[in-house]
Amino acid sequence: MNILNMKETFNLDPIFSLSAVFFVMDGDCRILSISEEAKRFLRITDINLIRGLHCDGIIERVPCYDCPPRSFGISRGALKTLDGKESGTFIYYPIKDISGEIVGSIWNFIRQNTVCCTDEVFWASKNKIMSATIQRALIAAKSSVPITIFGETGTGKTELARFIHQHSEFREGPFVHINCSTIPETLFESELFGYEKGAFTGASTEKKGYIALADRGTLFLDEISDLPLNCQSKLLTFLDTKKYRPLGATRERTAHVRIISSSNKPLWQMVKTGELRPDLFYRISVVRLFVPPLRERKEDIPALVNNFLKGRKRLSPRAMELLLSRPWYGNIRELFSVLESACICSADEDTLNPEHLCFEYDDGRGQDPSLSPKIKRADRFLDDRQEIIMALANSFNNKVRAANILGISRMTLWRKMKKYGISVENQCEK
């Protein structure tokens, strides 16, 4: 399979446009070919100098033990050069033959001049919907359009927002996180736009608002669904004009800010009920991303556990089985809480066993069945119809890719679309 066929098969053009430094490796993770830009970056003229070299000969701080990669992944790491090391981000894809067997991989390296976050999150997923979300987030990061991240509480929406910020043109600026549910309605304007000295009784000094603090960076509006209705018009005005006026100021000011928002509620339903302005919905949700709940991506639990423990302790096979059997209604936040408790309860022991895992709390299974999150379908963030809509959005309305994301056949997808009245033309409105 040549490079052109690989790019066509995996739809890599949007990713490849971010950086031309990429490597093609065989099933043993040995270099087969590299791009011209990679040659210039490594300062070599003859590919034979590194052809056949194992990936860890040029790649550092990336878990090459899982090589070739079994799924799409993103990881911070370093590329070895003649001048030392260059830090950045690796994006890698498995290459499969016609039978589905992994025969190699493509590694794309994106240089990053600054580190915006001290936490190194290993972005890799074996879940098709989550992998599509990460790929779409990486593409959207290169634009400046507003993004809304949907998902249940505790699924990692804030970390995904930071990830987008780190890979955007705003990465050298600040990342300002606002929880919209914690700002009192009466203080929203002063908190967001700031105020001048003497603007009101008690305003003895000038105060910068969140927008001014986030200038040349990213403003993350967490749980924007909790924003009071009368505050929404003020935010909308700024989104339309990029201009704002602090309380007591006589002149408008301009801020170049990237807006990312999140919601644990379906915003389109809130528009229908009048809880959210439709014009605000369209402005903040130019790109929509969905983070699936942990109970729907349990195949990622081992990687999440390893990323949390970072070699401090190991998990016994029986304890892992127990973690995989849980419904995790609290999602990743609940998983990390259980692991943190286990690390404390295990004291000096090197291995976490089932007796160290504390599940002595009400997770919904002891409630009235009518209130159980597992049974009460109306409480689920996305039902079957919404999952199809999100899969179509994440696959850019490509029905074949959407069916692959959902793990169903194209004919089954077609039948379900017909059943729920979904068409490619109107799926964003359904």
Coordinates of C-alpha atoms in Angstrom, one line a residue:
M1 CA 0.0 0.0 0.0
N2 CA 1.6 3.3 -1.0
I3 CA 1.3 6.7 0.8
L4 CA -1.4 8.0 -1.5
N5 CA -3.6 5.0 -0.9
M6 CA -3.0 5.2 2.9
K7 CA -4.1 8.9 2.9
E8 CA -7.2 8.0 0.9
T9 CA -8.1 5.1 3.1
F10 CA -7.7 6.9 6.4
N11 CA -8.8 10.4 5.2
L12 CA -5.5 11.9 6.5
D13 CA -5.4 15.1 4.4
P14 CA -6.7 17.4 7.2
I15 CA -4.2 16.0 9.6
F16 CA -1.3 15.9 7.1
S17 CA -1.9 19.6 6.4
L18 CA -0.9 20.4 10.0
S19 CA 2.6 19.1 9.6
A20 CA 4.7 17.5 6.8
V21 CA 6.9 15.7 9.3
F22 CA 5.7 12.1 9.1
F23 CA 7.0 8.5 9.1
V24 CA 5.7 5.3 7.7
M25 CA 6.6 2.1 9.7
D26 CA 6.1 -1.6 9.2
G27 CA 4.5 -4.1 11.5
D28 CA 7.7 -4.3 13.6
C29 CA 7.7 -0.5 13.9
R30 CA 10.8 -0.1 11.8
I31 CA 11.0 2.9 9.5
L32 CA 10.0 2.3 5.8
S33 CA 9.8 5.8 4.5
I34 CA 9.7 9.5 5.7
S35 CA 8.5 12.7 4.2
E36 CA 10.8 15.3 2.5
E37 CA 10.1 17.7 5.4
A38 CA 11.1 15.0 7.9
K39 CA 14.4 14.6 6.0
R40 CA 15.0 18.3 6.3
F41 CA 14.0 18.3 10.0
L42 CA 16.4 15.4 10.8
R43 CA 19.0 16.9 8.5
I44 CA 19.5 13.7 6.5
T45 CA 19.7 13.4 2.7
D46 CA 19.7 9.6 2.4
I47 CA 16.7 7.7 3.7
N48 CA 18.9 4.6 3.8
L49 CA 20.6 6.1 6.8
I50 CA 17.5 5.4 9.0
R51 CA 15.5 2.9 6.9
G52 CA 14.9 -0.1 9.1
L53 CA 15.6 1.8 12.3
H54 CA 13.2 0.9 15.1
C55 CA 10.9 3.8 16.1
D56 CA 12.5 4.3 19.5
G57 CA 15.7 5.2 17.6
I58 CA 14.1 8.6 16.8
I59 CA 11.0 8.8 19.0
E60 CA 11.3 9.4 22.7
R61 CA 8.8 9.5 25.6
V62 CA 6.1 7.8 23.6
P63 CA 5.0 4.2 24.6
C64 CA 6.5 2.4 21.7
Y65 CA 5.8 -0.9 23.5
D66 CA 2.4 -0.8 21.9
C67 CA 3.8 -0.8 18.4
P68 CA 2.4 -0.9 15.9
P69 CA -0.4 1.0 17.5
R70 CA -3.7 -0.8 17.5
S71 CA -5.8 2.3 17.3
F72 CA -5.6 6.0 16.5
G73 CA -3.7 7.9 19.2
I74 CA -2.1 11.2 20.2
S75 CA 0.7 11.6 22.7
R76 CA 3.2 14.2 23.8
G77 CA 6.8 13.2 23.2
A78 CA 10.1 14.2 21.5
L79 CA 11.8 13.6 18.2
K80 CA 15.6 13.0 18.3
T81 CA 17.6 15.2 15.9
L82 CA 21.2 15.9 15.3
D83 CA 20.8 19.0 17.5
G84 CA 19.2 17.2 20.4
K85 CA 15.5 16.7 21.0
E86 CA 12.5 18.6 19.6
S87 CA 9.3 18.4 21.8
G88 CA 5.9 18.1 20.2
T89 CA 2.9 15.9 19.6
F90 CA 2.8 12.6 17.8
I91 CA -0.4 11.5 16.0
Y92 CA -0.4 7.9 14.9
Y93 CA -2.6 5.6 12.9
P94 CA -2.5 1.8 12.4
I95 CA -2.3 0.6 8.8
K96 CA -4.5 -2.5 8.1
D97 CA -4.6 -4.8 5.2
I98 CA -7.8 -6.0 3.4
S99 CA -8.4 -8.6 6.1
G100 CA -8.2 -6.0 8.9
E101 CA -4.8 -7.2 10.2
I102 CA -2.4 -4.4 11.3
V103 CA 0.6 -4.3 9.0
G104 CA 2.2 -1.0 9.9
S105 CA 1.6 2.6 11.1
I106 CA 1.8 6.2 10.2
W107 CA 3.4 8.7 12.7
N108 CA 2.8 12.4 12.2
F109 CA 4.9 14.8 14.3
I110 CA 3.7 18.3 15.1
R111 CA 6.3 20.7 16.5
Q112 CA 5.3 22.7 19.5
N113 CA 7.3 25.7 20.6
T114 CA 5.6 26.1 24.0
V115 CA 4.2 23.9 26.6
C116 CA 0.8 25.2 27.8
C117 CA -0.1 22.6 30.3
T118 CA 2.1 20.7 32.8
D119 CA -0.2 17.7 32.7
E120 CA 0.7 15.3 29.9
V121 CA -2.5 13.6 28.9
F122 CA -2.1 10.5 26.7
W123 CA -4.8 10.9 24.1
A124 CA -5.5 7.4 22.7
S125 CA -8.7 5.6 22.4
K126 CA -9.8 2.2 21.2
N127 CA -13.4 3.5 21.1
K128 CA -14.5 4.5 17.6
I129 CA -16.7 7.4 18.7
M130 CA -14.0 8.8 21.0
S131 CA -11.3 8.4 18.3
A132 CA -13.4 10.3 15.9
T133 CA -14.0 13.0 18.5
I134 CA -10.2 13.4 19.1
Q135 CA -9.5 13.6 15.3
R136 CA -12.2 16.1 14.8
A137 CA -11.0 18.2 17.8
L138 CA -7.5 18.3 16.4
I139 CA -8.7 19.5 13.0
A140 CA -11.0 22.1 14.6
A141 CA -8.2 23.3 16.8
K142 CA -6.4 24.8 13.8
S143 CA -9.3 27.2 13.2
S144 CA -10.6 30.0 15.5
V145 CA -14.3 29.1 15.3
P146 CA -16.3 28.5 18.6
I147 CA -16.5 24.9 19.7
T148 CA -19.0 23.2 22.0
I149 CA -18.1 20.0 23.8
F150 CA -21.1 17.8 24.8
G151 CA -20.9 15.0 27.3
E152 CA -22.0 13.8 30.8
T153 CA -20.4 15.2 33.9
G154 CA -17.0 13.7 34.5
T155 CA -16.2 12.6 31.0
G156 CA -13.2 14.9 30.5
K157 CA -14.7 17.8 28.7
T158 CA -12.3 20.3 30.4
E159 CA -9.3 18.2 29.5
L160 CA -10.5 18.1 25.9
A161 CA -10.8 21.9 25.9
R162 CA -7.3 22.2 27.1
F163 CA -6.1 19.8 24.5
I164 CA -7.7 21.9 21.8
H165 CA -6.1 25.0 23.2
Q166 CA -2.7 23.4 23.3
H167 CA -2.9 22.6 19.6
S168 CA -4.3 25.9 18.4
E169 CA -2.8 29.2 17.4
F170 CA -3.8 30.5 20.8
R171 CA -1.6 28.1 22.7
E172 CA 0.9 30.8 23.7
G173 CA -2.0 32.7 25.4
P174 CA -3.8 31.9 28.6
F175 CA -6.5 29.2 29.1
V176 CA -9.2 30.8 31.2
H177 CA -11.8 28.4 32.7
I178 CA -15.2 29.8 33.8
N179 CA -17.9 27.6 35.4
C180 CA -21.1 29.3 34.3
S181 CA -23.1 27.7 37.1
T182 CA -21.1 29.4 39.8
I183 CA -21.4 33.0 38.6
P184 CA -24.3 34.8 40.2
E185 CA -26.7 36.4 37.7
T186 CA -26.3 39.8 39.2
L187 CA -22.4 39.7 38.9
F188 CA -22.2 38.1 35.5
E189 CA -21.5 41.3 33.5
S190 CA -18.8 42.6 35.9
E191 CA -17.2 39.1 36.1
L192 CA -17.1 38.7 32.3
F193 CA -16.3 42.2 31.2
G194 CA -14.7 43.8 34.3
Y195 CA -15.3 47.3 35.6
E196 CA -13.6 50.6 36.0
K197 CA -12.7 52.3 39.2
G198 CA -15.7 54.1 40.6
A199 CA -18.2 52.2 38.4
F200 CA -20.3 51.5 41.4
T201 CA -20.2 51.7 45.2
G202 CA -17.3 49.7 46.4
A203 CA -15.4 49.7 43.1
S204 CA -12.3 51.2 44.6
T205 CA -10.0 49.7 41.9
E206 CA -10.2 48.7 38.3
K207 CA -10.8 45.0 37.7
K208 CA -10.2 43.0 34.6
G209 CA -12.9 40.6 33.5
Y210 CA -12.5 37.1 32.2
I211 CA -12.5 38.3 28.6
A212 CA -9.6 40.7 29.1
L213 CA -7.7 37.9 31.0
A214 CA -8.2 35.5 28.1
D215 CA -7.1 38.0 25.4
R216 CA -5.0 36.2 22.8
G217 CA -5.9 32.9 24.4
T218 CA -8.9 30.6 25.1
L219 CA -12.0 31.3 27.1
F220 CA -13.6 28.1 28.3
L221 CA -17.3 28.5 29.3
D222 CA -17.9 25.3 31.3
E223 CA -21.5 24.2 31.5
I224 CA -22.9 27.0 29.4
S225 CA -26.3 25.4 29.7
D226 CA -26.5 27.0 33.2
L227 CA -26.0 30.5 31.9
P228 CA -29.1 32.7 32.9
L229 CA -31.2 33.8 29.9
N230 CA -30.8 37.5 30.4
C231 CA -27.0 37.1 30.5
Q232 CA -26.9 35.2 27.1
S233 CA -27.6 38.4 25.1
K234 CA -24.5 40.1 26.6
L235 CA -22.3 37.2 25.7
L236 CA -23.8 37.0 22.2
T237 CA -23.0 40.7 21.5
F238 CA -19.3 40.0 22.3
L239 CA -19.2 36.9 20.2
D240 CA -20.6 38.8 17.2
T241 CA -18.4 41.9 17.5
K242 CA -15.4 40.8 19.6
K243 CA -15.9 44.1 21.4
Y244 CA -17.0 44.7 25.0
R245 CA -17.3 47.6 27.4
P246 CA -16.4 47.2 31.1
L247 CA -18.8 48.6 33.6
G248 CA -18.2 52.4 34.0
A249 CA -16.0 52.6 30.8
T250 CA -16.7 55.2 28.1
R251 CA -15.0 53.3 25.3
E252 CA -15.4 49.8 23.9
R253 CA -12.4 47.4 24.0
T254 CA -11.5 44.6 21.7
A255 CA -10.4 41.1 22.7
H256 CA -9.1 38.3 20.4
V257 CA -10.4 35.3 22.2
R258 CA -11.1 31.7 21.2
I259 CA -14.4 30.5 22.7
I260 CA -14.9 26.9 23.8
S261 CA -17.9 25.9 25.7
S262 CA -19.2 22.7 27.2
S263 CA -22.6 21.3 28.2
N264 CA -23.9 18.2 30.0
K265 CA -27.3 18.9 28.5
P266 CA -28.6 18.8 24.9
L267 CA -28.6 22.5 24.0
W268 CA -30.9 22.1 21.0
Q269 CA -33.6 20.8 23.4
M270 CA -33.0 23.9 25.6
V271 CA -33.5 26.1 22.5
K272 CA -36.9 24.4 21.9
T273 CA -38.0 25.0 25.5
G274 CA -36.8 28.6 25.5
E275 CA -34.0 28.1 28.0
L276 CA -31.3 29.0 25.5
R277 CA -31.3 31.7 22.8
P278 CA -31.2 30.0 19.3
D279 CA -28.8 32.7 18.0
L280 CA -26.4 32.0 20.9
F281 CA -26.6 28.3 20.2
Y282 CA -25.6 28.8 16.5
R283 CA -22.7 31.1 17.5
I284 CA -21.1 28.9 20.2
S285 CA -21.7 25.6 18.4
V286 CA -20.0 26.1 15.0
V287 CA -18.2 22.8 15.7
R288 CA -19.8 20.3 18.0
L289 CA -17.9 17.5 19.7
F290 CA -19.2 14.6 21.8
V291 CA -17.3 12.8 24.5
P292 CA -19.0 9.4 25.2
P293 CA -19.6 8.2 28.7
L294 CA -17.1 5.8 30.2
R295 CA -19.6 3.0 30.4
E296 CA -19.8 3.1 26.5
R297 CA -16.0 3.1 26.1
K298 CA -14.8 0.5 28.6
E299 CA -12.1 -0.7 26.3
D300 CA -10.2 2.5 27.3
I301 CA -10.3 1.8 31.0
P302 CA -6.9 -0.1 31.1
A303 CA -5.2 2.9 29.4
L304 CA -6.9 5.4 31.7
V305 CA -5.8 3.3 34.8
N306 CA -2.2 3.1 33.6
N307 CA -2.1 6.8 32.8
F308 CA -3.4 7.6 36.4
L309 CA -1.1 5.2 38.2
K310 CA 2.0 6.2 36.2
G311 CA 3.9 3.2 37.5
R312 CA 3.4 4.0 41.2
K313 CA 1.4 0.8 41.6
R314 CA 0.0 -2.0 39.5
L315 CA -3.5 -3.4 39.3
S316 CA -4.2 -7.1 39.8
P317 CA -6.1 -8.9 37.0
R318 CA -9.1 -9.5 39.4
A319 CA -9.2 -5.8 40.3
M320 CA -9.2 -4.9 36.6
E321 CA -12.1 -7.2 36.0
L322 CA -14.0 -5.5 38.8
L323 CA -13.3 -2.1 37.2
L324 CA -14.5 -3.3 33.8
S325 CA -17.7 -4.6 35.3
R326 CA -18.8 -1.3 36.8
P327 CA -21.3 1.1 35.1
W328 CA -19.3 4.2 36.0
Y329 CA -22.2 6.7 36.1
G330 CA -19.6 9.2 37.4
N331 CA -17.4 8.5 34.4
I332 CA -13.7 9.2 34.5
R333 CA -13.9 11.4 37.6
E334 CA -15.5 8.5 39.5
L335 CA -12.8 6.1 38.2
F336 CA -10.0 8.3 39.3
S337 CA -11.6 8.8 42.7
V338 CA -11.8 5.0 43.2
L339 CA -8.2 4.6 42.1
E340 CA -7.0 7.4 44.4
S341 CA -8.8 5.8 47.3
A342 CA -7.3 2.4 46.4
C343 CA -3.8 3.9 46.4
I344 CA -4.3 5.3 49.9
C345 CA -5.9 2.1 51.2
S346 CA -3.2 -0.1 49.8
A347 CA -0.5 1.7 51.9
D348 CA 2.9 0.3 51.1
E349 CA 1.7 -2.6 48.9
D350 CA 2.7 -2.5 45.3
T351 CA -0.4 -4.1 43.9
L352 CA -4.0 -2.9 44.0
N353 CA -6.3 -5.8 44.7
P354 CA -10.2 -6.0 44.8
E355 CA -10.3 -5.3 48.6
H356 CA -8.6 -2.0 48.0
L357 CA -11.3 -0.7 45.7
C358 CA -14.0 1.1 47.5
F359 CA -17.5 0.9 46.0
E360 CA -19.5 1.5 49.2
Y361 CA -21.7 4.2 47.8
D362 CA -25.0 4.5 46.0
D363 CA -24.4 4.3 42.3
G364 CA -28.0 4.1 41.3
R365 CA -28.5 0.4 41.4
G366 CA -30.1 0.5 44.8
Q367 CA -32.6 3.2 43.8
D368 CA -36.2 2.8 42.6
P369 CA -36.0 1.2 39.2
S370 CA -38.0 4.1 37.7
L371 CA -35.2 6.5 38.7
S372 CA -32.2 4.3 37.8
P373 CA -29.9 6.0 35.3
K374 CA -29.6 2.6 33.5
I375 CA -33.3 2.2 33.0
K376 CA -34.7 5.7 32.7
R377 CA -33.8 6.4 29.1
A378 CA -34.9 10.0 29.2
D379 CA -32.0 10.7 31.6
R380 CA -29.4 9.5 29.1
F381 CA -27.5 12.2 27.4
L382 CA -27.9 10.7 24.0
D383 CA -30.4 8.1 22.9
D384 CA -30.1 5.9 19.8
R385 CA -31.2 8.6 17.5
Q386 CA -28.8 11.2 18.9
E387 CA -25.9 8.8 18.6
I388 CA -26.6 8.4 14.9
I389 CA -26.7 12.2 14.5
M390 CA -23.4 12.6 16.4
A391 CA -21.8 9.8 14.3
L392 CA -22.9 11.5 11.1
A393 CA -21.5 14.8 12.4
N394 CA -18.1 13.3 13.4
S395 CA -17.8 11.5 10.0
F396 CA -18.7 14.7 8.1
N397 CA -22.0 13.1 6.9
N398 CA -20.2 10.1 5.4
K399 CA -22.6 7.2 6.0
V400 CA -19.9 4.5 5.6
R401 CA -17.7 6.1 8.3
A402 CA -20.7 6.8 10.5
A403 CA -21.7 3.1 10.3
N404 CA -18.1 2.1 11.3
I405 CA -18.2 4.5 14.2
L406 CA -21.4 3.0 15.5
G407 CA -20.2 -0.5 14.8
I408 CA -23.2 -1.4 12.5
S409 CA -23.6 -2.1 8.9
R410 CA -24.4 0.6 6.4
M411 CA -27.8 -1.0 5.7
T412 CA -28.7 -1.0 9.4
L413 CA -27.7 2.7 9.6
W414 CA -29.9 3.4 6.6
R415 CA -32.9 1.7 8.3
K416 CA -32.4 3.5 11.5
M417 CA -32.0 6.9 9.8
K418 CA -35.3 6.2 8.0
K419 CA -36.9 5.1 11.3
Y420 CA -35.9 8.3 13.1
G421 CA -36.5 10.6 10.2
I422 CA -32.8 11.5 9.9
S423 CA -31.3 12.8 6.6
V424 CA -27.9 14.1 5.9
E425 CA -29.4 17.4 4.9
N426 CA -31.2 18.1 8.1
Q427 CA -29.4 15.9 10.7
C428 CA -28.0 18.9 12.6
E429 CA -31.5 20.2 13.2
K430 CA -33.2 17.0 14.2

